[in-house]
mmCIF file of C-alpha atoms in Angstrom:
data_model
loop_
_atom_site.group_PDB
_atom_site.id
_atom_site.type_symbol
_atom_site.label_atom_id
_atom_site.label_comp_id
_atom_site.label_asym_id
_atom_site.label_seq_id
_atom_site.Cartn_x
_atom_site.Cartn_y
_atom_site.Cartn_z
ATOM 1 C CA MET A 1 -73.518 -23.054 28.339
ATOM 2 C CA LYS A 2 -69.525 -23.216 27.566
ATOM 3 C CA ASN A 3 -68.295 -25.546 30.790
ATOM 4 C CA LEU A 4 -65.248 -23.527 31.832
ATOM 5 C CA ARG A 5 -62.247 -25.103 33.756
ATOM 6 C CA GLY A 6 -59.845 -23.309 36.083
ATOM 7 C CA PHE A 7 -56.871 -25.148 37.037
ATOM 8 C CA THR A 8 -56.782 -28.122 39.754
ATOM 9 C CA LEU A 9 -55.799 -28.144 42.846
ATOM 10 C CA ILE A 10 -52.685 -30.806 41.918
ATOM 11 C CA GLU A 11 -51.687 -28.717 39.273
ATOM 12 C CA LEU A 12 -51.527 -25.546 41.491
ATOM 13 C CA ILE A 13 -49.429 -27.660 43.874
ATOM 14 C CA ILE A 14 -46.919 -28.374 41.630
ATOM 15 C CA THR A 15 -46.665 -25.168 40.468
ATOM 16 C CA MET A 16 -46.044 -23.490 43.498
ATOM 17 C CA ALA A 17 -44.193 -26.104 44.148
ATOM 18 C CA ILE A 18 -41.844 -25.641 41.028
ATOM 19 C CA ALA A 19 -41.508 -22.162 42.245
ATOM 20 C CA VAL A 20 -40.119 -22.919 45.964
ATOM 21 C CA VAL A 21 -37.485 -24.689 44.004
ATOM 22 C CA LEU A 22 -36.546 -22.354 41.776
ATOM 23 C CA LEU A 23 -36.944 -19.200 44.245
ATOM 24 C CA SER A 24 -34.167 -21.209 46.508
ATOM 25 C CA ILE A 25 -31.408 -21.979 44.181
ATOM 26 C CA ALA A 26 -32.321 -18.297 42.840
ATOM 27 C CA VAL A 27 -32.365 -16.217 45.901
ATOM 28 C CA PRO A 28 -28.277 -17.563 47.454
ATOM 29 C CA SER A 29 -26.680 -16.363 43.898
ATOM 30 C CA PHE A 30 -28.969 -12.749 43.901
ATOM 31 C CA THR A 31 -27.402 -12.403 47.270
ATOM 32 C CA THR A 32 -23.668 -12.720 46.471
ATOM 33 C CA MET A 33 -24.001 -10.213 43.500
ATOM 34 C CA ILE A 34 -26.423 -7.774 45.067
ATOM 35 C CA ARG A 35 -22.870 -7.839 48.013
ATOM 36 C CA ASN A 36 -20.079 -7.701 45.367
ATOM 37 C CA ASN A 37 -21.506 -5.237 43.092
ATOM 38 C CA ARG A 38 -21.938 -2.898 46.502
ATOM 39 C CA VAL A 39 -17.827 -3.587 46.674
ATOM 40 C CA THR A 40 -17.871 -2.489 42.902
ATOM 41 C CA THR A 41 -19.499 0.175 43.378
ATOM 42 C CA LEU A 42 -17.622 2.127 47.045
ATOM 43 C CA ALA A 43 -14.224 1.137 45.112
ATOM 44 C CA ASN A 44 -15.311 3.415 41.970
ATOM 45 C CA GLU A 45 -16.924 5.987 44.007
ATOM 46 C CA PHE A 46 -13.327 5.941 46.032
ATOM 47 C CA ILE A 47 -11.783 5.704 42.162
ATOM 48 C CA THR A 48 -13.904 8.130 40.920
ATOM 49 C CA THR A 49 -12.393 10.667 43.788
ATOM 50 C CA ILE A 50 -8.513 9.593 43.380
ATOM 51 C CA ASN A 51 -9.616 10.789 39.434
ATOM 52 C CA LEU A 52 -11.221 13.775 40.207
ATOM 53 C CA ALA A 53 -8.407 15.196 42.259
ATOM 54 C CA ARG A 54 -6.140 14.171 39.952
ATOM 55 C CA SER A 55 -7.214 16.587 36.766
ATOM 56 C CA GLU A 56 -8.472 19.295 39.340
ATOM 57 C CA ALA A 57 -4.391 19.669 40.058
ATOM 58 C CA ILE A 58 -3.811 19.437 36.321
ATOM 59 C CA ARG A 59 -6.245 21.884 35.803
ATOM 60 C CA ARG A 60 -5.994 24.056 38.067
ATOM 61 C CA GLY A 61 -1.734 24.080 37.822
ATOM 62 C CA THR A 62 -1.922 23.453 41.759
ATOM 63 C CA THR A 63 -1.424 20.657 43.997
ATOM 64 C CA ILE A 64 -4.911 18.708 45.293
ATOM 65 C CA THR A 65 -4.509 16.156 48.385
ATOM 66 C CA VAL A 66 -7.524 13.336 49.200
ATOM 67 C CA SER A 67 -7.249 12.573 52.735
ATOM 68 C CA ALA A 68 -8.613 9.579 54.696
ATOM 69 C CA THR A 69 -10.607 11.619 57.895
ATOM 70 C CA SER A 70 -9.400 9.752 60.316
ATOM 71 C CA GLY A 71 -5.818 10.891 59.403
ATOM 72 C CA ASN A 72 -4.645 7.427 59.604
ATOM 73 C CA THR A 73 -4.635 4.076 56.676
ATOM 74 C CA ALA A 74 -8.387 3.313 57.983
ATOM 75 C CA TRP A 75 -10.212 5.139 54.704
ATOM 76 C CA HIS A 76 -13.205 3.352 55.081
ATOM 77 C CA ASN A 77 -14.000 5.810 57.890
ATOM 78 C CA GLY A 78 -13.723 8.547 54.577
ATOM 79 C CA TRP A 79 -12.094 10.638 52.875
ATOM 80 C CA SER A 80 -11.919 14.274 51.595
ATOM 81 C CA MET A 81 -10.255 16.288 48.837
ATOM 82 C CA THR A 82 -8.706 19.229 48.974
ATOM 83 C CA PRO A 83 -6.257 22.043 47.175
ATOM 84 C CA ALA A 84 -3.030 22.291 49.324
ATOM 85 C CA ALA A 85 -3.805 26.622 49.290
ATOM 86 C CA SER A 86 -6.415 26.199 50.531
ATOM 87 C CA SER A 87 -8.902 24.501 53.579
ATOM 88 C CA THR A 88 -11.544 24.424 51.266
ATOM 89 C CA VAL A 89 -13.063 21.093 50.917
ATOM 90 C CA LEU A 90 -14.390 20.099 47.610
ATOM 91 C CA ARG A 91 -15.250 16.982 47.676
ATOM 92 C CA GLN A 92 -16.334 15.109 51.144
ATOM 93 C CA THR A 93 -17.357 11.344 51.576
ATOM 94 C CA PRO A 94 -18.764 9.835 54.242
ATOM 95 C CA ALA A 95 -17.806 6.854 55.996
ATOM 96 C CA LEU A 96 -18.550 3.803 54.128
ATOM 97 C CA PRO A 97 -21.683 1.749 55.031
ATOM 98 C CA SER A 98 -21.255 -0.686 57.962
ATOM 99 C CA GLY A 99 -19.226 -4.078 57.556
ATOM 100 C CA ASN A 100 -17.487 -2.111 54.802
ATOM 101 C CA THR A 101 -13.176 -1.932 55.025
ATOM 102 C CA LEU A 102 -10.600 -0.023 52.834
ATOM 103 C CA ILE A 103 -7.218 0.241 54.088
ATOM 104 C CA ALA A 104 -4.184 1.225 52.856
ATOM 105 C CA SER A 105 -1.713 -1.053 52.938
ATOM 106 C CA ALA A 106 0.993 1.747 53.791
ATOM 107 C CA ALA A 107 1.059 4.708 56.150
ATOM 108 C CA THR A 108 -0.689 6.548 53.511
ATOM 109 C CA PRO A 109 -2.811 8.905 55.382
ATOM 110 C CA SER A 110 -2.790 11.175 52.218
ATOM 111 C CA ILE A 111 -2.481 11.399 48.247
ATOM 112 C CA SER A 112 -1.264 14.671 46.562
ATOM 113 C CA PHE A 113 -1.525 14.853 43.297
ATOM 114 C CA ASP A 114 0.761 17.512 40.968
ATOM 115 C CA SER A 115 0.053 19.708 38.041
ATOM 116 C CA LEU A 116 1.285 17.327 36.765
ATOM 117 C CA GLY A 117 -1.310 14.734 37.633
ATOM 118 C CA ARG A 118 1.370 13.017 39.219
ATOM 119 C CA ALA A 119 1.143 11.473 42.678
ATOM 120 C CA SER A 120 4.219 13.729 44.787
ATOM 121 C CA ASN A 121 3.754 12.028 47.629
ATOM 122 C CA LEU A 122 4.816 8.735 46.033
ATOM 123 C CA SER A 123 8.394 7.780 45.870
ATOM 124 C CA GLN A 124 9.662 7.244 42.397
ATOM 125 C CA VAL A 125 12.234 4.315 43.138
ATOM 126 C CA ALA A 126 11.000 1.245 40.703
ATOM 127 C CA SER A 127 9.626 -1.070 43.380
ATOM 128 C CA THR A 128 6.980 -1.087 45.985
ATOM 129 C CA GLN A 129 7.318 2.741 47.264
ATOM 130 C CA ASP A 130 6.157 3.710 43.360
ATOM 131 C CA GLU A 131 2.416 3.363 44.072
ATOM 132 C CA ARG A 132 -0.607 2.557 47.561
ATOM 133 C CA THR A 133 -2.267 -0.433 47.442
ATOM 134 C CA PHE A 134 -5.965 0.144 48.794
ATOM 135 C CA THR A 135 -8.469 -3.063 50.164
ATOM 136 C CA LEU A 136 -11.456 -2.822 50.522
ATOM 137 C CA CYS A 137 -13.763 -5.161 51.290
ATOM 138 C CA ASN A 138 -17.241 -6.415 52.648
ATOM 139 C CA SER A 139 -17.358 -9.003 55.986
ATOM 140 C CA ASN A 140 -20.398 -10.882 54.346
ATOM 141 C CA THR A 141 -18.189 -11.464 50.935
ATOM 142 C CA THR A 142 -15.231 -13.197 50.842
ATOM 143 C CA THR A 143 -14.351 -11.139 47.381
ATOM 144 C CA GLY A 144 -13.356 -7.518 47.334
ATOM 145 C CA ARG A 145 -11.088 -4.873 45.832
ATOM 146 C CA GLU A 146 -7.419 -3.718 45.459
ATOM 147 C CA ILE A 147 -6.541 -0.533 44.168
ATOM 148 C CA LYS A 148 -2.921 0.567 43.345
ATOM 149 C CA ILE A 149 -2.144 4.037 42.856
ATOM 150 C CA LEU A 150 0.393 4.552 40.536
ATOM 151 C CA PHE A 151 3.643 7.197 40.347
ATOM 152 C CA THR A 152 1.910 8.271 37.035
ATOM 153 C CA GLY A 153 -1.405 8.878 39.467
ATOM 154 C CA ARG A 154 -3.628 7.051 37.303
ATOM 155 C CA PRO A 155 -5.571 3.964 39.572
ATOM 156 C CA THR A 156 -5.691 0.703 38.991
ATOM 157 C CA ILE A 157 -8.347 -2.299 40.554
ATOM 158 C CA THR A 158 -8.496 -5.639 40.730
ATOM 159 C CA THR A 159 -10.814 -7.900 41.701
ATOM 160 C CA ILE A 160 -9.055 -9.991 44.831
ATOM 161 C CA THR A 161 -10.453 -13.340 46.158
ATOM 162 C CA THR A 162 -9.723 -13.310 49.693
ATOM 163 C CA CYS A 163 -9.816 -10.521 52.010
ATOM 164 C CA PRO A 164 -7.476 -10.176 55.603
#
């Protein structure tokens, strides 16, 4: 009969110790990555609504408005998309999960897009008035996303390293 041999207790303890060390290094990195991915997902959801409103305004030939549910600059309470000539809600987004904030930099309770896809309620003056900035942050991470909607109606997104 052959001699069958398995792991010794010392080999098992050393393997477990190496696994614990590797996990203690990896878990904090994964937690940060997951939080950053959640912020990116929320920013993309907002951008999707903006792009949909812009394309619907062009397709329908009418003004489409994206409004904060709370009616002020606290967009993290949710937002909705409606045509100007109707009270029909085309898209409703619920409040963001707890710990996330989406704040407009100026008093911006809504953004409207005209039939050419331009943000019609923004000024054409070549200053900071020709865009609206939204800051998306999570209370558990230091990075966030800054979303700018230009007068042309195009949104841009950048990563910021400090949240207000």
